[in-house]
Coordinates of C-alpha atoms and ligand atoms in Angstrom, one line a residue:
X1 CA -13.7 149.0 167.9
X2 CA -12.6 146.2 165.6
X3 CA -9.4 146.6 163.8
X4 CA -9.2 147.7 159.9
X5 CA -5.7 146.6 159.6
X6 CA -5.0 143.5 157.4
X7 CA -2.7 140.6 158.3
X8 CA 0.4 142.5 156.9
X9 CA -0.3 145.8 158.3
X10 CA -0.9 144.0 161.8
X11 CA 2.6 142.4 161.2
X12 CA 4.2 145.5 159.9
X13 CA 2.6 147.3 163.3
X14 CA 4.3 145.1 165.8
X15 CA 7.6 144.8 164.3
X16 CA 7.8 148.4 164.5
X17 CA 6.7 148.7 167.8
X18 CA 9.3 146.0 169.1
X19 CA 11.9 148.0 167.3
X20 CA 10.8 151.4 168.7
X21 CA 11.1 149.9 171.9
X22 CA 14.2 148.3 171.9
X23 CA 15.3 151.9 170.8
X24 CA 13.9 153.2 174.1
X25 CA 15.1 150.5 176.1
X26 CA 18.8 151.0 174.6
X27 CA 18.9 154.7 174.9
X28 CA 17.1 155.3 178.5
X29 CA 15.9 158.8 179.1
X30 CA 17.2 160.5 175.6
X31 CA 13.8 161.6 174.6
X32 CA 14.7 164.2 171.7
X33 CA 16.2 160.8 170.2
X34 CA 13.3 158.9 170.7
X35 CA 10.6 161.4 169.5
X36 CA 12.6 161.7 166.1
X37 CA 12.4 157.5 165.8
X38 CA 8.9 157.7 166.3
X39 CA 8.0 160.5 163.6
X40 CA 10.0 157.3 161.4
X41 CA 8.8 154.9 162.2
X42 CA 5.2 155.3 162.4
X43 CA 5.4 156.3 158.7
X44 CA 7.1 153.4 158.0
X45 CA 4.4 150.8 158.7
X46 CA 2.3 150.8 155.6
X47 CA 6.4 150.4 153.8
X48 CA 6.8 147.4 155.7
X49 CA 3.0 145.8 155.5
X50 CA 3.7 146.6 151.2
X51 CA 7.5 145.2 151.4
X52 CA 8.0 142.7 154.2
X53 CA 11.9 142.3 152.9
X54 CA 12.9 145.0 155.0
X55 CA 11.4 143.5 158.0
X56 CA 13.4 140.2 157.0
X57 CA 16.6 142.2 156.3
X58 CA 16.4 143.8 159.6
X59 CA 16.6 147.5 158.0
X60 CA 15.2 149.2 160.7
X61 CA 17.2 147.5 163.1
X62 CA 19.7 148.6 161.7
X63 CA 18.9 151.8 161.1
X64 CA 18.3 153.0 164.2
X65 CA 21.9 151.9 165.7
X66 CA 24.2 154.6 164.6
X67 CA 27.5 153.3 163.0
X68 CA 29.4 154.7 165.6
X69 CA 29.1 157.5 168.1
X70 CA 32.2 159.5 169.2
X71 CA 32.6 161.8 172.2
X72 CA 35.5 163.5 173.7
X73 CA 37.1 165.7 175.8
X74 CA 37.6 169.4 174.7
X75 CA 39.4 171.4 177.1
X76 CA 40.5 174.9 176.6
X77 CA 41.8 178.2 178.2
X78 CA 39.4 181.3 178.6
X79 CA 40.4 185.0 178.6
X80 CA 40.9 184.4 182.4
X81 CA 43.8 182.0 182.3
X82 CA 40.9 179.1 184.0
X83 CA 41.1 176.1 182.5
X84 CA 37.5 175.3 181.1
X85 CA 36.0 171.1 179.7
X86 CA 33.3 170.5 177.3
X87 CA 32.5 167.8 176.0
X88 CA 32.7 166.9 171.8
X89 CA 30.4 164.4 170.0
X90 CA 30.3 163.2 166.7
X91 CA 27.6 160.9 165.2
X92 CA 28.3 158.9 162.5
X93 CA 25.1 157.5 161.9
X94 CA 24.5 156.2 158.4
X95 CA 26.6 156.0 155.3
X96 CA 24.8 154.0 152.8
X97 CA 24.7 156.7 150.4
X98 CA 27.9 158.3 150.9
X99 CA 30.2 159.6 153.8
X100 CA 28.7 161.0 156.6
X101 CA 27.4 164.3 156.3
X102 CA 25.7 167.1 159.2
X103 CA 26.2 170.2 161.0
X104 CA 27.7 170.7 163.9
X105 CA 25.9 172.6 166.8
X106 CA 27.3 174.2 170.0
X107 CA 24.8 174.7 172.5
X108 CA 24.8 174.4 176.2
X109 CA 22.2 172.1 175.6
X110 CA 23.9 169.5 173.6
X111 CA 24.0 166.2 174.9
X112 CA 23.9 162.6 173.1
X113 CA 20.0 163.1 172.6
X114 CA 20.4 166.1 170.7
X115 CA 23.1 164.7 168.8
X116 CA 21.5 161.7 168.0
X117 CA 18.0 163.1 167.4
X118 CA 19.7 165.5 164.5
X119 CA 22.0 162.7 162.9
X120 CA 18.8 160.4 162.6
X121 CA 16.6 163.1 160.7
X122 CA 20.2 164.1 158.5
X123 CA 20.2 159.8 157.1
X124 CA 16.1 160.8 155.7
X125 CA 17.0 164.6 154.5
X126 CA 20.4 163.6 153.1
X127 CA 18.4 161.3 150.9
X128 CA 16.0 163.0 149.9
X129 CA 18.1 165.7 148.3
X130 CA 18.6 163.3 145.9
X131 CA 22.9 163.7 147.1
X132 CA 25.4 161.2 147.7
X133 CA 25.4 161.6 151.3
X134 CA 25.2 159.8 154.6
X135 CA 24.1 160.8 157.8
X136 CA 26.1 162.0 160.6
X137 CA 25.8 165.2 163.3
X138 CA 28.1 166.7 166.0
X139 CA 28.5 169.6 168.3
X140 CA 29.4 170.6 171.4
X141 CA 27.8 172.0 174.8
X142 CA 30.0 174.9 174.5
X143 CA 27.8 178.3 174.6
X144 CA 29.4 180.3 172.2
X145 CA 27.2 183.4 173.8
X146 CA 29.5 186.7 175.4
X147 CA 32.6 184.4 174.4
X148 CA 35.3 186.9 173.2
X149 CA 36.3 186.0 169.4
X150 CA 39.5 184.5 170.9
X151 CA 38.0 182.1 173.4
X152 CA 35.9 181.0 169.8
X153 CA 39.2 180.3 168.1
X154 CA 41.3 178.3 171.2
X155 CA 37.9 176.5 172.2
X156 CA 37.3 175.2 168.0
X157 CA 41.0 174.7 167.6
X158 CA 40.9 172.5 170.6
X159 CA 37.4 170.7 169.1
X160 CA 39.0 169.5 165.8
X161 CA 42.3 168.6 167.4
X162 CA 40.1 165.7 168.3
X163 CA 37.5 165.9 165.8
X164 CA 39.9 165.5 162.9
X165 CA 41.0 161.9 163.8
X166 CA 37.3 160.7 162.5
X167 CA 36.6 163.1 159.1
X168 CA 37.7 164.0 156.1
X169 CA 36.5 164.5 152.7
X170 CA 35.6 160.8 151.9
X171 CA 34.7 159.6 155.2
X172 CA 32.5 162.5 157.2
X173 CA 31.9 166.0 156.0
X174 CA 30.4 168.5 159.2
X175 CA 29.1 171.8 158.6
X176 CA 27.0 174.8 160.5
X177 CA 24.1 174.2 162.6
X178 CA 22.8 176.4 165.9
X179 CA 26.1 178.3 167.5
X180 CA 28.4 177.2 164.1
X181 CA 28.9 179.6 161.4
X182 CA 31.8 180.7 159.1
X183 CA 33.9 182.1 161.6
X184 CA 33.9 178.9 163.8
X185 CA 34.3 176.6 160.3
X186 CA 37.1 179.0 159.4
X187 CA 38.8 178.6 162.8
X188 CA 37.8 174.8 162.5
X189 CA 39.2 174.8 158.6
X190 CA 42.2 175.9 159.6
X191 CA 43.5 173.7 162.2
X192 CA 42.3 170.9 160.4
X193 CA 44.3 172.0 157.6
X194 CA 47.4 172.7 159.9
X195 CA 47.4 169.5 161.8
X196 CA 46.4 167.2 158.5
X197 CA 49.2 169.3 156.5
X198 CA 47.5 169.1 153.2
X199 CA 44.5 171.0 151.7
X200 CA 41.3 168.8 152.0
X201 CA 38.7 171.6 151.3
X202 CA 35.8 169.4 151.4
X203 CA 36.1 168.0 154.6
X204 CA 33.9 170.9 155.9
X205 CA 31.1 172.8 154.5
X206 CA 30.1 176.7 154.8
X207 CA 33.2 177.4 154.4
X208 CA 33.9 181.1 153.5
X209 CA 33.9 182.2 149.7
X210 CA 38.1 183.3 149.6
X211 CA 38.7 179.6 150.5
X212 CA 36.6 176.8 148.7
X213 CA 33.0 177.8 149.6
X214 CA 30.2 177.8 147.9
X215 CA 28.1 180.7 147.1
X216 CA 24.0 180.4 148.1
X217 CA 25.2 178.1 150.7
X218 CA 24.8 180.9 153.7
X219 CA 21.2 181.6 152.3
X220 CA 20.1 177.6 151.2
X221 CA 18.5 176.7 154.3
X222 CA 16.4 179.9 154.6
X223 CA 16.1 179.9 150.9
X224 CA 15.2 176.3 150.5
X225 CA 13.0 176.4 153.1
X226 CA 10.7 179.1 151.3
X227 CA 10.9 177.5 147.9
X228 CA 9.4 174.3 149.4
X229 CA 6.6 176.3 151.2
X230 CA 5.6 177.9 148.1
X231 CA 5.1 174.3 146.1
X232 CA 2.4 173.6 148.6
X233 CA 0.9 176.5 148.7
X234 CA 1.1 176.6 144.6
X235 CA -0.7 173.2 145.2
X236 CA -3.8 175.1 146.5
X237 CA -3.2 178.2 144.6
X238 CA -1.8 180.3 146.9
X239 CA 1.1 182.3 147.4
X240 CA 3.4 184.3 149.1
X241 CA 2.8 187.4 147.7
X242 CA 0.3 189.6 150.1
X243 CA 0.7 187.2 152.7
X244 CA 1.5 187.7 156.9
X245 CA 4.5 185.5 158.1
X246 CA 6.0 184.9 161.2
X247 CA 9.3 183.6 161.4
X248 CA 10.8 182.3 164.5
X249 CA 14.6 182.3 165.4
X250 CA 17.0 185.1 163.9
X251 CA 20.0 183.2 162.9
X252 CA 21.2 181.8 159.5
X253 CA 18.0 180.0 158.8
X254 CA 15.6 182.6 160.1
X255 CA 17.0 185.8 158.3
X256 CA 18.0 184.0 154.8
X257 CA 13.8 182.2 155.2
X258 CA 12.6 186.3 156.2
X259 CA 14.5 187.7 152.4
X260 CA 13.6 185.4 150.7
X261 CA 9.6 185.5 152.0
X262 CA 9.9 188.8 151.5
X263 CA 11.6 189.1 147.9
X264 CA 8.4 186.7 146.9
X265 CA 5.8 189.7 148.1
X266 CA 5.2 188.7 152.0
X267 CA 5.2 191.1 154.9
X268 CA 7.6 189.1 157.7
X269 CA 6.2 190.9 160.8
X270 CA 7.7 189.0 163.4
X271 CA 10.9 187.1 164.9
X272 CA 12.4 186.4 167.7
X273 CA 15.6 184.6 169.9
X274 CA 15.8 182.8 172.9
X275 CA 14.7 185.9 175.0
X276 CA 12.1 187.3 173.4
X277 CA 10.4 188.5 169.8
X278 CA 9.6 191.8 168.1
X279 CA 6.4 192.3 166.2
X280 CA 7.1 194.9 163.5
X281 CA 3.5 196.2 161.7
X282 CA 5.8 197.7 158.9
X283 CA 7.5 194.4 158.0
X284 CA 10.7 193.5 160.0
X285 CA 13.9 195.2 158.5
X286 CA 16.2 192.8 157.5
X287 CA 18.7 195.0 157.3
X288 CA 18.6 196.1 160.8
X289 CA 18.5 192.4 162.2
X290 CA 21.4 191.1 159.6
X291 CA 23.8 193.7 161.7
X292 CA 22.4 193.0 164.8
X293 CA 23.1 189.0 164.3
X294 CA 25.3 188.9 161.7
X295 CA 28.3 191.1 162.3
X296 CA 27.2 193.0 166.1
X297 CA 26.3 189.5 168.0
X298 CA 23.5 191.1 169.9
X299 CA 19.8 190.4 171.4
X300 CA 16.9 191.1 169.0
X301 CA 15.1 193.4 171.6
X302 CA 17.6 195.9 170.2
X303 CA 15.9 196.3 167.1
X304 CA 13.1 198.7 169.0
X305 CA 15.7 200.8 170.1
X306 CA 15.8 201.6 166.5
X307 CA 12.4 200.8 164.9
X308 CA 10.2 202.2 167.9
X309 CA 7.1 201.4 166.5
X310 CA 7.5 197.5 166.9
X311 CA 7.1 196.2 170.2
X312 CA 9.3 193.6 172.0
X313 CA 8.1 191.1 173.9
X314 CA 10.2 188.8 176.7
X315 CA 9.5 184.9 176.2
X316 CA 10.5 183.2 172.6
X317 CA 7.0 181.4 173.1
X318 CA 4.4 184.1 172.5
X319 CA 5.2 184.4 169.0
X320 CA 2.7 181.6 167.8
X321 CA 0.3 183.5 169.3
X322 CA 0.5 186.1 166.3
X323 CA -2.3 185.9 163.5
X324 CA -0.2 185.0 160.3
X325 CA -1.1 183.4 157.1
X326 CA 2.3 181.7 157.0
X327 CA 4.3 180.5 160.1
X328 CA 8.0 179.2 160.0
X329 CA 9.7 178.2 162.8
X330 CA 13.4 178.2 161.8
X331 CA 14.9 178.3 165.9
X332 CA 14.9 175.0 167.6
X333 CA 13.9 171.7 168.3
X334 CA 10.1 171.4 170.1
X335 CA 9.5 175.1 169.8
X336 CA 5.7 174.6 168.9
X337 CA 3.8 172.2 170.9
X338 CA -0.1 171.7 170.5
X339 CA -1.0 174.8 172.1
X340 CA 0.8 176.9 170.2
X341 CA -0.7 174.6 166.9
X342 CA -4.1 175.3 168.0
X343 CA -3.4 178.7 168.7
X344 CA -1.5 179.4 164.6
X345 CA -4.7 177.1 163.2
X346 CA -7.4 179.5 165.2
X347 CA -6.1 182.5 163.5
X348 CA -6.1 180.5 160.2
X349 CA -2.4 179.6 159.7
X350 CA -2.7 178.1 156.2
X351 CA 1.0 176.9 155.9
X352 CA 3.8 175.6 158.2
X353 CA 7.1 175.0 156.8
X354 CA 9.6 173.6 159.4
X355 CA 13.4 175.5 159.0
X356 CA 14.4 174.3 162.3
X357 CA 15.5 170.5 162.7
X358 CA 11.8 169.4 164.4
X359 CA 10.6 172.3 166.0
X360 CA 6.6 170.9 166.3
X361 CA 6.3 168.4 168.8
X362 CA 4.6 165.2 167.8
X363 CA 1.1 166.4 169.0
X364 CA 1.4 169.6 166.7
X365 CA 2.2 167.9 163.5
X366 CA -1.1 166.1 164.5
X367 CA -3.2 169.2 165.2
X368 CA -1.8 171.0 161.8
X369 CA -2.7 167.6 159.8
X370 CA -6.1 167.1 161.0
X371 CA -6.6 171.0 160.0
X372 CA -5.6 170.1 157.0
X373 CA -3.0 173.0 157.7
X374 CA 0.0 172.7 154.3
X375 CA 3.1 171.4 156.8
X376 CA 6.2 170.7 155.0
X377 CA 8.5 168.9 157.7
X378 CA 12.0 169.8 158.7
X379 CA 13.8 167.0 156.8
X380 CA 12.1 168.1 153.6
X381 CA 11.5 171.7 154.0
X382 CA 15.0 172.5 155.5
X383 CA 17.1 170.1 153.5
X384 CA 18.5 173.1 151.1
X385 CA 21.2 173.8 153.7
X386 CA 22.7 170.1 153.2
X387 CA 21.8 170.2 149.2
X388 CA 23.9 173.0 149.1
X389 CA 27.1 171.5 151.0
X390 CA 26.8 168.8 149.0
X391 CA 27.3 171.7 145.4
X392 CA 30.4 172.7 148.1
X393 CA 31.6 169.4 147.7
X394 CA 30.9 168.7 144.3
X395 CA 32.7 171.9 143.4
X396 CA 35.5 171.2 145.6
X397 CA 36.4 168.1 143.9
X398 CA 36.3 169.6 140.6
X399 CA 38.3 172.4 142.1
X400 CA 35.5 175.1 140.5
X401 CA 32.8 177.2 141.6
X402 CA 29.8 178.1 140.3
X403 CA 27.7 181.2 140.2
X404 CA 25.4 182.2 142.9
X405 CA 22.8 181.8 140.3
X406 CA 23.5 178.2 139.0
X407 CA 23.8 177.4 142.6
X408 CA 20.7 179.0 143.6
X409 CA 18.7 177.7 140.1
X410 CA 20.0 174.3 141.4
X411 CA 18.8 174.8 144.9
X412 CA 15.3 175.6 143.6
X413 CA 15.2 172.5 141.5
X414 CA 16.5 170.2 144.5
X415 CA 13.5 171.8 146.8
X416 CA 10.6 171.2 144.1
X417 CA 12.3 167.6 143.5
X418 CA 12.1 166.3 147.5
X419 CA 8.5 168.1 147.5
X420 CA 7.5 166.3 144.4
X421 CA 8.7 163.0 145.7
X422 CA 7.3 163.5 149.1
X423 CA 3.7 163.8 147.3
X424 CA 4.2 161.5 145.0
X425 CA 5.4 158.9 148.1
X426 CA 2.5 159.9 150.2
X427 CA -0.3 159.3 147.7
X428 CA 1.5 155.7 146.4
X429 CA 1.0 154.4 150.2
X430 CA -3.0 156.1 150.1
X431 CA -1.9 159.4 152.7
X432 CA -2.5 162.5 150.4
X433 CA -1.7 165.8 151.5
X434 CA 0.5 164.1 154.4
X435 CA 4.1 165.2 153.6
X436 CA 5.6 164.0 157.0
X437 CA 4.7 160.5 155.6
X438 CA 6.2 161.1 152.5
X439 CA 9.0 162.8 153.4
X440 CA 9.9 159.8 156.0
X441 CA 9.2 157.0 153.3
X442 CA 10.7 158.6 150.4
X443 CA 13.6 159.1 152.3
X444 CA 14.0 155.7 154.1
X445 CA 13.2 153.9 150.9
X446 CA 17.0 155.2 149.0
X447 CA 18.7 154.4 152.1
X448 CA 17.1 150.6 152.5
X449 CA 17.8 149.7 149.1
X450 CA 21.6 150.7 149.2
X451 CA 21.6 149.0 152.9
X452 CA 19.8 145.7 151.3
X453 CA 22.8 145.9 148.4
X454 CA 25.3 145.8 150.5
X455 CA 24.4 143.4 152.5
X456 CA 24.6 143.0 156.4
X457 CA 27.2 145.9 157.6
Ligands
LIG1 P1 21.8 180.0 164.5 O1 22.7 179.7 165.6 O2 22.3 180.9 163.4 O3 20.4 180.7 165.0 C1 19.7 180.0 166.0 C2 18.5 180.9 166.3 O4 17.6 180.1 167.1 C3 18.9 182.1 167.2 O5 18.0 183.1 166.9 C4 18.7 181.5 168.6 O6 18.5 182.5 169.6 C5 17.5 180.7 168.4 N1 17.5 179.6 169.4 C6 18.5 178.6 169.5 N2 18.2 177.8 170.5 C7 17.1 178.2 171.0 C8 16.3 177.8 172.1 N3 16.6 176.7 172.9 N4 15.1 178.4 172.3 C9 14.8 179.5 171.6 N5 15.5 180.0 170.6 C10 16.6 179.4 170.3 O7 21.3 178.6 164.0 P2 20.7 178.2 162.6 O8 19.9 179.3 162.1 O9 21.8 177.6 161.7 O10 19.8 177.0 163.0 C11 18.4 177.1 163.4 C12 17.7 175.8 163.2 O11 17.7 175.4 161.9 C13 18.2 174.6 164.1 O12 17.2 173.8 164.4 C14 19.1 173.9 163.1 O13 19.3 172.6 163.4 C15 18.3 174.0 161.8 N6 19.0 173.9 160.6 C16 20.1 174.6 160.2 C17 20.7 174.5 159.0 C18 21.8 175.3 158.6 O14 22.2 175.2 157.4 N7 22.3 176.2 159.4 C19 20.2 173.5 158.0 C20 19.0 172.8 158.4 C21 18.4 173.0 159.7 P3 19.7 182.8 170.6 O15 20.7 183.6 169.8 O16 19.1 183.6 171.7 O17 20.3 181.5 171.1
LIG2 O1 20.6 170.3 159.9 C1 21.2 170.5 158.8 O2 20.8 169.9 157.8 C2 22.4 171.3 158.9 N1 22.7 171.8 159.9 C3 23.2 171.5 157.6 C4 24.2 170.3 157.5 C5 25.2 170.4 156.4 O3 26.0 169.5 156.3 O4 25.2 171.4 155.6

């Protein structure tokens, strides 16, 4: 078939290919990394056929290097008296637009993939929350899971005994992410402030309310995540209300995504964790999984034990499989591959809206956009978590806090903003109605043009 690419476009093609594989031939066998570059950099060639001075300013190489990467020893001393090693990273990818900023995750499945993967997407979503915020990411392959509350403590205090060499509130800002809530970033907080000896309360974000947090921040992710979802469905006139949503994951981002579908008039039916999922006819009780997650710390196939008319499945998988107007995967990374997209778009899925950091695999963006399925991509539809941290910081600095309403009004205006300028990015380079291209370009665009001010760094 002959080619309908111009002379530019052809251009734009091959320099993003050489750089994509450089980036594979740099970082052998981290695939989560390389599957995140991808999603970039394919969007990026109609930006570079259009404006060939990034090419010449070697943005994307750039780009695609992190600043630095950190990793460390973290050794600690469990409940037993054994002496136990992880290991720490940090990822300080990009700080064009401000210091570093990005969760941190323990996992027993972090490793410099994962890390890197999630502090690539954090440079795209920091900018397009419209924030003064660079891109970074950390974690740890500590499993937090059946660790007693002490064993928490020694293992974070021991994690930002190292950490704290490379943040603070100018330079890199962490936060939450799978395995880190408020009890970890209190622990974390604390030693920070102990071994620093002054109080820096912006050098971490989701920090509790008592001691410089921000309110809305524990529900922005979830909330964000829903406000974004319904601006595309608003764009065909549809809406929440009456509608069947499945929500994967039961965490921060799942349960806050499940109240606030729910205050907007949908029935949540189904969600799960890494065992298994519960389908719920009557609507899943938040209530009941809050206490479960939140403050008890156990499974979700305990929720039938009280609710006996829902049924619990074993495998995570299976929930795609439900019929639902609405799905939202707010659990992991690759959590719906193409089968599970065909499966969602057979029983008429009308909307995805990714909560997780790139839960569909690169073949189920593509069946849901050749469906013409609404998809509103992680680093747009989830960016209300780091929005939110960066109203922590703001209110840090100004040593005040704001109302749970301003913060949330302020949430809701960020979400219709980075939809807004998603549309608006994919229909200036001719891709209506794809918002994983206009996510990706509007993003990259704020971050090349700081990088081309300040020259080669
Ligand atoms: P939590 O630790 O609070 O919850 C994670 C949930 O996902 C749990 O239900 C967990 O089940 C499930 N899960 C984790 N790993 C896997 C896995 N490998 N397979 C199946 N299920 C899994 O994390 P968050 O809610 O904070 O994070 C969820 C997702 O949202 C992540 O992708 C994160 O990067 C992303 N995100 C988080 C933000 C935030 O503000 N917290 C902001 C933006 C994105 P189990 O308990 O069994 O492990
Ligand atoms: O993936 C993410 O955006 C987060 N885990 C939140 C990061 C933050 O700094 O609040």
């Amino acid at each position: 078939m002959p080619s309908t690419l111009t002379g530019s476009e052809q251009a734009a093609e091959q320099y993003v290919s050489s750089v994509y594989e450089s980036v594979i031939r740099r970082n052998p066998h981290e695939s989560e990394f390389h599957q995140a570059v991808k999603e970039i950099l394919d969007s990026l060639i109609p930006v570079f056929a259009r404006h060939p001075k990034y090419m010449k300013h070697g943005i994307l190489e750039r780009i695609v290097e992190p600043e630095r990467m950190i990793t460390f020893r973290v050794p600690w001393v469990d409940d037993n008296g054994n002496v136990q090693v992880n290991r720490g990273f940090r990822v300080q990818f990009n700080s064009a637009i401000g210091p570093y900023k990005g969760g941190l995750r323990f996992h027993p499945s972090v490793n410099a993939s994962i890390i890197k993967f999630l502090g690539f997407e954090q440079i795209f979503k920091n900018s397009l929350t419209g924030q003064p915020i660079g891109g970074g990411k950390g974690g740890s392959d500590f499993d937090p899971k059946g660790k007693s509350d002490r064993e928490i403590m020694r293992f974070t205090q021991s994690f930002m005994t190292e950490l704290y060499k490379y943040i603070g509130p100018d330079e890199d800002v962490p936060a939450g992410d799978i395995g880190v809530g408020a009890r970890e970033i209190g622990y974390m907080f604390g030693q920070y402030k102990r071994i620093r000896g002054g109080y820096e309360a912006g050098v971490l974000t989701g920090k509790g309310i008592v001691y410089g947090g921000s309110l809305t921040r524990t529900e922005a992710t979830g909330y964000g995540c829903v406000y974004f979802v319904n601006e595309m469905l608003e764009s065909r006139g549809l809406s929440f209300q009456g509608s069947t949503v499945v929500v994967s994951g039961s965490g921060n981002v799942s349960i806050y995504a499940m109240d606030k579908a729910t205050q907007l008039g949908a029935k949540v039916v189904a969600c799960s964790d890494s065992d298994g999922y519960v389908y719920d006819p009557h609507g899943i009780n938040l209530n009941t999984v809050k206490r479960l997650k939140e403050i008890e710390r156990k499974r979700i196939r305990e929720y039938v034990d009280e609710h006996p008319h829902a049924v619990y499945t074993e495998g995570c998988q299976g929930i795609w499989s439900l019929p639902c107007d609405i799905a939202l995967p707010c659990a992991t990374q690759n959590e719906i591959d193409a089968d599970s997209a065909k499966m969602l778009v057979e029983n008429g899925v009308k909307a995805v809206g990714e909560g997780a950091n790139m839960p569909s695999t690169l073949e189920a963006i593509d069946v849901f956009l050749k469906n013409r399925v609404l998809f509103g991509p992680a680093k747009a539809a989830n960016a209300g978590g780091v929005a939110v941290s960066a109203l922590e910081m703001s209110q840090n600095s100004m040593r005040q806090s704001w109302t749970f309403e301003e913060v949330d009004a302020k949430l809701h205006s960020i979400m219709k903003n980075i939809y807004q300028n998603s549309v608006k990015a994919s229909e200036a380079y001719g891709l209506p109605g794809n918002l994983v291209a206009g996510a990706n370009i509007a993003g990259f665009v704020r971050v090349a043009e700081a990088m081309l001010a300040q020259g080669v760094v």
